[in-house]
PDB file of C-alpha atoms in Angstrom:
ATOM      1  CA  MET A  14      13.295 -23.230  16.028  1.00  0.00           C
ATOM      2  CA  PRO A  15      11.788 -24.881  12.764  1.00  0.00           C
ATOM      3  CA  ARG A  16       9.685 -22.340  10.338  1.00  0.00           C
ATOM      4  CA  PHE A  17       6.345 -23.879   9.173  1.00  0.00           C
ATOM      5  CA  ALA A  18       4.531 -23.284   5.842  1.00  0.00           C
ATOM      6  CA  TYR A  19       0.674 -23.743   4.347  1.00  0.00           C
ATOM      7  CA  VAL A  20       0.422 -25.809   1.387  1.00  0.00           C
ATOM      8  CA  ASN A  21      -2.915 -26.561   0.066  1.00  0.00           C
ATOM      9  CA  GLY A  22      -4.536 -27.690   3.147  1.00  0.00           C
ATOM     10  CA  ARG A  23      -1.952 -28.789   5.322  1.00  0.00           C
ATOM     11  CA  TYR A  24       0.722 -26.883   7.908  1.00  0.00           C
ATOM     12  CA  VAL A  25       4.373 -28.272   7.543  1.00  0.00           C
ATOM     13  CA  ARG A  26       7.744 -28.015   7.883  1.00  0.00           C
ATOM     14  CA  HIS A  27       9.219 -24.984   5.942  1.00  0.00           C
ATOM     15  CA  ALA A  28      12.146 -27.485   4.858  1.00  0.00           C
ATOM     16  CA  ASP A  29       9.244 -30.312   3.708  1.00  0.00           C
ATOM     17  CA  ALA A  30       7.174 -27.593   1.810  1.00  0.00           C
ATOM     18  CA  ALA A  31       6.331 -28.273  -1.850  1.00  0.00           C
ATOM     19  CA  VAL A  32       4.346 -28.492  -4.510  1.00  0.00           C
ATOM     20  CA  SER A  33       3.640 -30.629  -7.728  1.00  0.00           C
ATOM     21  CA  ILE A  34       5.675 -30.188 -10.572  1.00  0.00           C
ATOM     22  CA  GLU A  35       2.772 -29.664 -12.582  1.00  0.00           C
ATOM     23  CA  ASP A  36       1.723 -26.432 -10.695  1.00  0.00           C
ATOM     24  CA  ARG A  37       0.855 -23.670 -13.182  1.00  0.00           C
ATOM     25  CA  GLY A  38       2.501 -21.248 -10.971  1.00  0.00           C
ATOM     26  CA  LEU A  39       6.174 -23.441 -11.287  1.00  0.00           C
ATOM     27  CA  VAL A  40       5.302 -23.954 -15.020  1.00  0.00           C
ATOM     28  CA  PHE A  41       4.143 -20.865 -16.291  1.00  0.00           C
ATOM     29  CA  ALA A  42       4.342 -18.541 -13.720  1.00  0.00           C
ATOM     30  CA  ASP A  43       0.644 -18.525 -13.738  1.00  0.00           C
ATOM     31  CA  ALA A  44      -0.219 -17.232 -10.102  1.00  0.00           C
ATOM     32  CA  VAL A  45       0.122 -13.736  -8.128  1.00  0.00           C
ATOM     33  CA  TYR A  46       0.925 -13.097  -4.730  1.00  0.00           C
ATOM     34  CA  GLU A  47       0.670 -10.776  -1.721  1.00  0.00           C
ATOM     35  CA  VAL A  48       3.560  -9.626   0.853  1.00  0.00           C
ATOM     36  CA  CYS A  49       2.225  -8.081   4.291  1.00  0.00           C
ATOM     37  CA  GLN A  50       4.644  -6.544   6.767  1.00  0.00           C
ATOM     38  CA  VAL A  51       3.887  -7.454  10.234  1.00  0.00           C
ATOM     39  CA  GLN A  52       4.722  -4.888  12.619  1.00  0.00           C
ATOM     40  CA  LYS A  53       4.895  -5.665  16.692  1.00  0.00           C
ATOM     41  CA  GLY A  54       2.036  -8.072  16.530  1.00  0.00           C
ATOM     42  CA  PHE A  55      -0.064  -6.788  13.824  1.00  0.00           C
ATOM     43  CA  VAL A  56      -0.528  -7.219  10.092  1.00  0.00           C
ATOM     44  CA  ILE A  57      -0.352  -3.927   8.185  1.00  0.00           C
ATOM     45  CA  ASP A  58      -2.989  -3.248   5.780  1.00  0.00           C
ATOM     46  CA  LEU A  59      -4.492  -6.198   5.351  1.00  0.00           C
ATOM     47  CA  THR A  60      -7.661  -5.382   3.844  1.00  0.00           C
ATOM     48  CA  ARG A  61      -5.938  -3.327   0.797  1.00  0.00           C
ATOM     49  CA  HIS A  62      -3.362  -6.072   0.431  1.00  0.00           C
ATOM     50  CA  LEU A  63      -6.497  -8.679   0.367  1.00  0.00           C
ATOM     51  CA  ASP A  64      -8.667  -6.251  -2.458  1.00  0.00           C
ATOM     52  CA  ARG A  65      -5.555  -6.417  -4.706  1.00  0.00           C
ATOM     53  CA  LEU A  66      -5.188 -10.210  -4.500  1.00  0.00           C
ATOM     54  CA  ASP A  67      -8.852 -10.327  -5.546  1.00  0.00           C
ATOM     55  CA  HIS A  68      -8.372  -7.714  -8.240  1.00  0.00           C
ATOM     56  CA  SER A  69      -5.006  -9.594  -9.574  1.00  0.00           C
ATOM     57  CA  LEU A  70      -7.009 -12.910  -9.273  1.00  0.00           C
ATOM     58  CA  ALA A  71      -9.796 -11.446 -11.507  1.00  0.00           C
ATOM     59  CA  GLU A  72      -7.148  -9.578 -13.992  1.00  0.00           C
ATOM     60  CA  ILE A  73      -5.805 -13.322 -14.547  1.00  0.00           C
ATOM     61  CA  ARG A  74      -9.161 -15.449 -13.983  1.00  0.00           C
ATOM     62  CA  ILE A  75      -8.393 -17.459 -11.230  1.00  0.00           C
ATOM     63  CA  ARG A  76     -11.294 -17.940  -8.684  1.00  0.00           C
ATOM     64  CA  THR A  77     -10.142 -17.334  -4.904  1.00  0.00           C
ATOM     65  CA  PRO A  78      -9.055 -20.604  -3.020  1.00  0.00           C
ATOM     66  CA  MET A  79     -11.445 -19.680  -0.648  1.00  0.00           C
ATOM     67  CA  PRO A  80     -13.335 -17.221   1.712  1.00  0.00           C
ATOM     68  CA  ARG A  81     -11.153 -14.119   3.059  1.00  0.00           C
ATOM     69  CA  ALA A  82     -12.040 -15.304   6.631  1.00  0.00           C
ATOM     70  CA  ALA A  83     -10.615 -18.555   6.255  1.00  0.00           C
ATOM     71  CA  MET A  84      -7.686 -17.227   4.193  1.00  0.00           C
ATOM     72  CA  THR A  85      -6.884 -14.631   6.816  1.00  0.00           C
ATOM     73  CA  ALA A  86      -7.467 -17.557   9.672  1.00  0.00           C
ATOM     74  CA  ILE A  87      -4.587 -19.275   7.704  1.00  0.00           C
ATOM     75  CA  MET A  88      -2.259 -16.700   7.753  1.00  0.00           C
ATOM     76  CA  ARG A  89      -3.102 -16.086  11.476  1.00  0.00           C
ATOM     77  CA  GLU A  90      -2.102 -19.596  11.818  1.00  0.00           C
ATOM     78  CA  VAL A  91       1.401 -19.874   9.875  1.00  0.00           C
ATOM     79  CA  LEU A  92       1.877 -16.220  12.027  1.00  0.00           C
ATOM     80  CA  ARG A  93       1.653 -17.765  15.221  1.00  0.00           C
ATOM     81  CA  ARG A  94       3.377 -21.078  14.513  1.00  0.00           C
ATOM     82  CA  ASN A  95       6.323 -19.163  13.247  1.00  0.00           C
ATOM     83  CA  ARG A  96       6.508 -16.598  16.101  1.00  0.00           C
ATOM     84  CA  VAL A  97       6.593 -13.817  13.958  1.00  0.00           C
ATOM     85  CA  VAL A  98       6.137 -10.200  15.673  1.00  0.00           C
ATOM     86  CA  ASN A  99       8.503  -8.167  13.764  1.00  0.00           C
ATOM     87  CA  GLY A 100       8.566  -9.544   9.789  1.00  0.00           C
ATOM     88  CA  MET A 101       6.155 -10.362   6.913  1.00  0.00           C
ATOM     89  CA  VAL A 102       3.589 -13.166   5.638  1.00  0.00           C
ATOM     90  CA  TYR A 103       3.542 -13.874   1.848  1.00  0.00           C
ATOM     91  CA  LEU A 104       0.614 -15.696   0.052  1.00  0.00           C
ATOM     92  CA  GLN A 105       1.012 -16.976  -3.620  1.00  0.00           C
ATOM     93  CA  VAL A 106      -2.352 -18.469  -5.486  1.00  0.00           C
ATOM     94  CA  SER A 107      -1.363 -20.346  -8.726  1.00  0.00           C
ATOM     95  CA  ARG A 108      -4.483 -21.495 -11.118  1.00  0.00           C
ATOM     96  CA  GLY A 109      -3.678 -25.151  -9.978  1.00  0.00           C
ATOM     97  CA  VAL A 110      -2.211 -28.465 -10.932  1.00  0.00           C
ATOM     98  CA  ALA A 111      -2.861 -29.794 -14.493  1.00  0.00           C
ATOM     99  CA  ARG A 112      -1.311 -31.142 -17.431  1.00  0.00           C
ATOM    100  CA  ARG A 113       1.057 -28.629 -19.248  1.00  0.00           C
ATOM    101  CA  ASP A 114      -0.766 -26.950 -21.655  1.00  0.00           C
ATOM    102  CA  HIS A 115      -0.863 -22.879 -22.188  1.00  0.00           C
ATOM    103  CA  VAL A 116      -4.796 -22.663 -22.303  1.00  0.00           C
ATOM    104  CA  PHE A 117      -6.203 -22.818 -18.643  1.00  0.00           C
ATOM    105  CA  PRO A 118      -7.238 -26.332 -17.963  1.00  0.00           C
ATOM    106  CA  SER A 119     -10.497 -27.817 -18.451  1.00  0.00           C
ATOM    107  CA  PRO A 120     -12.490 -28.860 -16.437  1.00  0.00           C
ATOM    108  CA  GLU A 121     -11.297 -26.131 -13.888  1.00  0.00           C
ATOM    109  CA  VAL A 122      -8.831 -27.151 -11.332  1.00  0.00           C
ATOM    110  CA  ARG A 123      -8.692 -26.105  -7.772  1.00  0.00           C
ATOM    111  CA  ALA A 124      -6.232 -23.251  -7.078  1.00  0.00           C
ATOM    112  CA  SER A 125      -3.388 -23.636  -5.171  1.00  0.00           C
ATOM    113  CA  LEU A 126      -2.505 -21.649  -2.315  1.00  0.00           C
ATOM    114  CA  ILE A 127       0.760 -21.522  -0.346  1.00  0.00           C
ATOM    115  CA  VAL A 128       1.474 -19.060   2.488  1.00  0.00           C
ATOM    116  CA  THR A 129       4.475 -18.577   4.647  1.00  0.00           C
ATOM    117  CA  ALA A 130       5.821 -16.367   6.983  1.00  0.00           C
ATOM    118  CA  LYS A 131       9.697 -15.302   8.679  1.00  0.00           C
ATOM    119  CA  ASN A 132      10.779 -12.629  11.115  1.00  0.00           C
ATOM    120  CA  LEU A 133      12.677  -9.401   9.924  1.00  0.00           C
ATOM    121  CA  ASN A 134      14.953  -7.795  12.021  1.00  0.00           C
ATOM    122  CA  PRO A 135      13.714  -4.041  12.583  1.00  0.00           C
ATOM    123  CA  ALA A 136      17.306  -2.816  13.168  1.00  0.00           C
ATOM    124  CA  VAL A 137      18.475  -3.560   9.442  1.00  0.00           C
ATOM    125  CA  ASN A 138      15.935  -1.401   8.351  1.00  0.00           C
ATOM    126  CA  ALA A 139      16.493   1.180  10.763  1.00  0.00           C
ATOM    127  CA  ALA A 140      20.375   1.480   9.744  1.00  0.00           C
ATOM    128  CA  LYS A 141      19.255   1.713   5.827  1.00  0.00           C
ATOM    129  CA  TYR A 142      16.600   4.734   6.999  1.00  0.00           C
ATOM    130  CA  ALA A 143      19.532   6.766   8.387  1.00  0.00           C
ATOM    131  CA  ALA A 144      22.221   6.286   5.903  1.00  0.00           C
ATOM    132  CA  GLY A 145      19.743   6.091   2.724  1.00  0.00           C
ATOM    133  CA  ILE A 146      20.691   3.508  -0.285  1.00  0.00           C
ATOM    134  CA  LYS A 147      22.165   3.728  -3.790  1.00  0.00           C
ATOM    135  CA  ALA A 148      19.990   2.703  -6.869  1.00  0.00           C
ATOM    136  CA  ALA A 149      20.786   2.483 -10.557  1.00  0.00           C
ATOM    137  CA  THR A 150      18.668   3.283 -13.283  1.00  0.00           C
ATOM    138  CA  VAL A 151      17.495   0.325 -15.883  1.00  0.00           C
ATOM    139  CA  ALA A 152      15.642   0.229 -19.051  1.00  0.00           C
ATOM    140  CA  ASP A 153      11.975  -0.729 -17.819  1.00  0.00           C
ATOM    141  CA  ASN A 154      11.369  -3.944 -20.637  1.00  0.00           C
ATOM    142  CA  ARG A 155       8.082  -5.901 -18.633  1.00  0.00           C
ATOM    143  CA  TRP A 156       5.076  -6.436 -19.999  1.00  0.00           C
ATOM    144  CA  GLY A 157       2.191  -3.985 -20.083  1.00  0.00           C
ATOM    145  CA  ARG A 158      -0.072  -5.248 -17.292  1.00  0.00           C
ATOM    146  CA  VAL A 159       2.943  -4.769 -14.027  1.00  0.00           C
ATOM    147  CA  ASP A 160      -0.552  -3.749 -12.123  1.00  0.00           C
ATOM    148  CA  ILE A 161      -1.409  -7.003 -11.870  1.00  0.00           C
ATOM    149  CA  LYS A 162       1.333  -8.653  -8.871  1.00  0.00           C
ATOM    150  CA  THR A 163       1.846 -11.699 -10.586  1.00  0.00           C
ATOM    151  CA  VAL A 164       5.040 -13.777  -9.934  1.00  0.00           C
ATOM    152  CA  GLY A 165       6.601 -13.683 -13.309  1.00  0.00           C
ATOM    153  CA  LEU A 166       9.225 -11.563 -12.075  1.00  0.00           C
ATOM    154  CA  LEU A 167      12.302 -12.253 -14.032  1.00  0.00           C
ATOM    155  CA  PRO A 168      12.667  -8.178 -15.195  1.00  0.00           C
ATOM    156  CA  ASN A 169      12.855  -7.662 -11.865  1.00  0.00           C
ATOM    157  CA  VAL A 170      15.589  -9.969 -11.099  1.00  0.00           C
ATOM    158  CA  LEU A 171      17.605  -9.230 -13.561  1.00  0.00           C
ATOM    159  CA  ALA A 172      17.135  -5.189 -12.767  1.00  0.00           C
ATOM    160  CA  ARG A 173      17.952  -5.947  -9.512  1.00  0.00           C
ATOM    161  CA  GLN A 174      20.827  -7.726 -10.281  1.00  0.00           C
ATOM    162  CA  GLN A 175      22.086  -4.901 -12.293  1.00  0.00           C
ATOM    163  CA  ALA A 176      21.380  -2.615  -9.912  1.00  0.00           C
ATOM    164  CA  LYS A 177      23.521  -4.893  -7.315  1.00  0.00           C
ATOM    165  CA  ASP A 178      26.716  -5.412  -9.712  1.00  0.00           C
ATOM    166  CA  ALA A 179      26.574  -1.777 -10.104  1.00  0.00           C
ATOM    167  CA  GLY A 180      26.745  -1.313  -6.291  1.00  0.00           C
ATOM    168  CA  ALA A 181      23.391  -0.218  -5.592  1.00  0.00           C
ATOM    169  CA  GLN A 182      20.592  -1.626  -3.477  1.00  0.00           C
ATOM    170  CA  GLU A 183      17.724  -1.117  -5.668  1.00  0.00           C
ATOM    171  CA  ALA A 184      16.776  -1.030  -9.344  1.00  0.00           C
ATOM    172  CA  ILE A 185      14.788   2.277 -11.082  1.00  0.00           C
ATOM    173  CA  PHE A 186      12.928   1.226 -14.135  1.00  0.00           C
ATOM    174  CA  VAL A 187      12.870   4.350 -16.958  1.00  0.00           C
ATOM    175  CA  ASP A 188      10.261   3.851 -19.792  1.00  0.00           C
ATOM    176  CA  ALA A 189      11.257   4.335 -23.345  1.00  0.00           C
ATOM    177  CA  ASP A 190      10.214   8.181 -23.071  1.00  0.00           C
ATOM    178  CA  GLY A 191      12.911   8.371 -20.645  1.00  0.00           C
ATOM    179  CA  ASN A 192      10.402   8.603 -17.738  1.00  0.00           C
ATOM    180  CA  VAL A 193      10.758   6.656 -14.246  1.00  0.00           C
ATOM    181  CA  THR A 194       7.696   4.205 -13.499  1.00  0.00           C
ATOM    182  CA  GLU A 195       9.285   2.654 -10.441  1.00  0.00           C
ATOM    183  CA  GLY A 196      11.571   0.585  -8.197  1.00  0.00           C
ATOM    184  CA  GLY A 197      12.589  -3.002  -9.118  1.00  0.00           C
ATOM    185  CA  ALA A 198      10.448  -4.009  -6.087  1.00  0.00           C
ATOM    186  CA  THR A 199       9.073  -0.763  -4.695  1.00  0.00           C
ATOM    187  CA  ASN A 200       7.205   2.226  -6.037  1.00  0.00           C
ATOM    188  CA  LEU A 201       9.168   5.434  -6.225  1.00  0.00           C
ATOM    189  CA  TRP A 202       8.664   9.174  -4.710  1.00  0.00           C
ATOM    190  CA  ILE A 203      10.364  12.374  -4.881  1.00  0.00           C
ATOM    191  CA  VAL A 204      10.101  15.646  -3.680  1.00  0.00           C
ATOM    192  CA  ASP A 205      10.477  18.186  -6.491  1.00  0.00           C
ATOM    193  CA  LYS A 206      11.803  21.827  -6.182  1.00  0.00           C
ATOM    194  CA  THR A 207       8.483  23.304  -4.904  1.00  0.00           C
ATOM    195  CA  GLY A 208       8.253  20.843  -2.001  1.00  0.00           C
ATOM    196  CA  THR A 209       5.677  18.396  -3.753  1.00  0.00           C
ATOM    197  CA  LEU A 210       5.589  15.054  -3.325  1.00  0.00           C
ATOM    198  CA  VAL A 211       5.482  13.230  -6.699  1.00  0.00           C
ATOM    199  CA  THR A 212       4.889   9.467  -7.470  1.00  0.00           C
ATOM    200  CA  ARG A 213       3.694   8.249 -10.870  1.00  0.00           C
ATOM    201  CA  MET A 214       0.423   7.910 -11.834  1.00  0.00           C
ATOM    202  CA  ALA A 215      -1.195   4.319 -10.774  1.00  0.00           C
ATOM    203  CA  ASP A 216      -1.970   2.944 -14.293  1.00  0.00           C
ATOM    204  CA  HIS A 217      -0.719  -0.266 -15.506  1.00  0.00           C
ATOM    205  CA  ALA A 218       2.736   0.705 -16.219  1.00  0.00           C
ATOM    206  CA  ILE A 219       3.276   0.163 -12.326  1.00  0.00           C
ATOM    207  CA  LEU A 220       2.150  -2.202  -9.398  1.00  0.00           C
ATOM    208  CA  ASN A 221      -0.595   0.150  -6.991  1.00  0.00           C
ATOM    209  CA  GLY A 222       1.594  -0.766  -4.027  1.00  0.00           C
ATOM    210  CA  ILE A 223      -0.564  -0.725  -0.819  1.00  0.00           C
ATOM    211  CA  THR A 224       1.965   1.120   1.025  1.00  0.00           C
ATOM    212  CA  ARG A 225       2.163   3.824  -1.914  1.00  0.00           C
ATOM    213  CA  THR A 226      -1.496   3.873  -0.940  1.00  0.00           C
ATOM    214  CA  THR A 227      -1.008   4.344   2.617  1.00  0.00           C
ATOM    215  CA  VAL A 228       1.275   7.333   2.130  1.00  0.00           C
ATOM    216  CA  LEU A 229      -1.004   8.999  -0.039  1.00  0.00           C
ATOM    217  CA  ASP A 230      -3.164   9.310   3.049  1.00  0.00           C
ATOM    218  CA  VAL A 231      -0.332   9.955   5.295  1.00  0.00           C
ATOM    219  CA  ALA A 232       0.494  12.976   2.989  1.00  0.00           C
ATOM    220  CA  GLY A 233      -2.756  14.019   2.942  1.00  0.00           C
ATOM    221  CA  ARG A 234      -2.828  13.769   6.855  1.00  0.00           C
ATOM    222  CA  LEU A 235       0.282  15.830   6.945  1.00  0.00           C
ATOM    223  CA  GLY A 236      -0.645  18.440   4.603  1.00  0.00           C
ATOM    224  CA  ILE A 237       2.105  17.604   1.944  1.00  0.00           C
ATOM    225  CA  PRO A 238       1.039  18.548  -1.315  1.00  0.00           C
ATOM    226  CA  VAL A 239       0.781  15.299  -3.635  1.00  0.00           C
ATOM    227  CA  GLU A 240       1.164  15.164  -7.587  1.00  0.00           C
ATOM    228  CA  GLU A 241       0.506  11.895  -9.478  1.00  0.00           C
ATOM    229  CA  ARG A 242       1.948  12.350 -12.788  1.00  0.00           C
ATOM    230  CA  ARG A 243       5.368  11.091 -15.121  1.00  0.00           C
ATOM    231  CA  PHE A 244       8.634  12.834 -14.187  1.00  0.00           C
ATOM    232  CA  SER A 245      11.887  12.180 -15.974  1.00  0.00           C
ATOM    233  CA  VAL A 246      15.075  10.800 -14.739  1.00  0.00           C
ATOM    234  CA  ALA A 247      16.324  14.374 -15.100  1.00  0.00           C
ATOM    235  CA  GLU A 248      13.914  15.491 -12.573  1.00  0.00           C
ATOM    236  CA  MET A 249      14.333  12.980 -10.259  1.00  0.00           C
ATOM    237  CA  LEU A 250      18.153  13.618  -9.962  1.00  0.00           C
ATOM    238  CA  GLU A 251      17.125  17.219  -9.476  1.00  0.00           C
ATOM    239  CA  ALA A 252      14.981  16.599  -6.665  1.00  0.00           C
ATOM    240  CA  ARG A 253      15.226  17.315  -2.955  1.00  0.00           C
ATOM    241  CA  GLU A 254      14.374  14.171  -1.982  1.00  0.00           C
ATOM    242  CA  VAL A 255      13.981  10.619  -3.398  1.00  0.00           C
ATOM    243  CA  PHE A 256      12.321   7.632  -1.226  1.00  0.00           C
ATOM    244  CA  ILE A 257      11.097   3.855  -2.363  1.00  0.00           C
ATOM    245  CA  THR A 258       8.022   2.528  -0.538  1.00  0.00           C
ATOM    246  CA  GLY A 259       7.108  -1.154  -0.220  1.00  0.00           C
ATOM    247  CA  ALA A 260       5.401  -2.997   2.616  1.00  0.00           C
ATOM    248  CA  THR A 261       8.493  -4.029   4.311  1.00  0.00           C
ATOM    249  CA  THR A 262      10.619  -1.043   3.771  1.00  0.00           C
ATOM    250  CA  ILE A 263       7.871   1.610   4.178  1.00  0.00           C
ATOM    251  CA  CYS A 264       9.430   5.125   3.428  1.00  0.00           C
ATOM    252  CA  LEU A 265      13.260   4.445   2.328  1.00  0.00           C
ATOM    253  CA  PRO A 266      15.507   7.314   1.431  1.00  0.00           C
ATOM    254  CA  VAL A 267      17.785   7.111  -1.825  1.00  0.00           C
ATOM    255  CA  VAL A 268      20.710   9.177  -1.571  1.00  0.00           C
ATOM    256  CA  SER A 269      22.647   8.688  -4.752  1.00  0.00           C
ATOM    257  CA  ILE A 270      21.513   7.349  -8.285  1.00  0.00           C
ATOM    258  CA  ASP A 271      24.077   6.144 -11.214  1.00  0.00           C
ATOM    259  CA  GLY A 272      26.365   7.485  -9.356  1.00  0.00           C
ATOM    260  CA  HIS A 273      24.567  11.256  -8.931  1.00  0.00           C
ATOM    261  CA  THR A 274      24.034  12.523  -5.311  1.00  0.00           C
ATOM    262  CA  ILE A 275      20.992  13.176  -4.265  1.00  0.00           C
ATOM    263  CA  ALA A 276      20.807  17.115  -2.971  1.00  0.00           C
ATOM    264  CA  ASN A 277      23.305  16.839  -0.045  1.00  0.00           C
ATOM    265  CA  GLY A 278      23.449  13.105  -0.295  1.00  0.00           C
ATOM    266  CA  HIS A 279      21.723  12.621   3.269  1.00  0.00           C
ATOM    267  CA  PRO A 280      17.903  11.457   3.900  1.00  0.00           C
ATOM    268  CA  GLY A 281      15.387  14.413   3.929  1.00  0.00           C
ATOM    269  CA  MET A 282      12.811  15.340   6.331  1.00  0.00           C
ATOM    270  CA  THR A 283       9.805  14.543   3.926  1.00  0.00           C
ATOM    271  CA  ALA A 284      10.328  10.577   4.218  1.00  0.00           C
ATOM    272  CA  GLN A 285      11.432  10.953   7.881  1.00  0.00           C
ATOM    273  CA  LYS A 286       7.947  12.825   8.270  1.00  0.00           C
ATOM    274  CA  ILE A 287       5.621  10.324   6.481  1.00  0.00           C
ATOM    275  CA  ARG A 288       7.668   7.495   8.070  1.00  0.00           C
ATOM    276  CA  ASP A 289       6.866   8.629  11.521  1.00  0.00           C
ATOM    277  CA  ALA A 290       3.392   8.913  11.017  1.00  0.00           C
ATOM    278  CA  PHE A 291       2.846   6.195   8.715  1.00  0.00           C
ATOM    279  CA  PHE A 292       1.782   3.540  11.470  1.00  0.00           C
ATOM    280  CA  ALA A 293      -0.941   5.699  12.978  1.00  0.00           C
ATOM    281  CA  VAL A 294      -2.677   6.084   9.450  1.00  0.00           C
ATOM    282  CA  ALA A 295      -2.097   2.644   7.929  1.00  0.00           C
ATOM    283  CA  GLU A 296      -4.727  -0.064   9.186  1.00  0.00           C
ATOM    284  CA  LYS A 297      -3.267  -2.463  11.775  1.00  0.00           C
ATOM    285  CA  THR A 298      -4.755  -6.190  12.226  1.00  0.00           C
ATOM    286  CA  VAL A 299      -4.032  -8.197  14.979  1.00  0.00           C
ATOM    287  CA  ILE A 300      -2.339 -11.708  14.500  1.00  0.00           C
TER     288      ILE A 300
END
């Protein structure tokens, strides 16, 4: 079955989808994006994703291309055309098409909107949940506003490739003070020696993940103590559990970092409990 995409007012075959060579998302990475999980016919945490999209657009001064209801309708149609029941939907908004110039176009041009979707195999994540993954630490050399979800992801690309070259599945960014910030495409959590769930506070140094926010809600519902604070690589390596969260991974255990085995080398119970309760707490929007 062919895939379909929405590009600036048209539904087209995915293979035929295209933007102008002067689209500022292509030329300058002058664009933001969101990825939402689709699980059993529901879009997960849609309101929070669209709220963060509005935040990202406002921070880089792009006007939203259309009202939220219209954008949601487009997402729904793209999911329908692609017959996605378990998978993901991707939205990207750029500043639009204009002659190449670093400053904003004058007069202002219409923002570009791309929406794509694809199916994912739940069994793939299930196997990862059962075994856990390996990670590798890398220096955090990204810009100072990673709280804005821009498409400027070259440092993340290089970090994840560095992790892959080391035989790992995720990179873990470490700042100049030796503290963990987040994963290459995820937020990172530890369960410390006291049983407290710890994650970096949501400042400009991390992207405040939507799954991260829902996991905080889940932990509160389960009565798991939580601290949002800095923690070092050394504390991470001595943790009872380490796991990552993201829209398409939910809560994925990390069992080895830089060749160091975490705890007993098996996924822990806290990650399992959070994952089991996640969809009972997350907002679910019918597609």
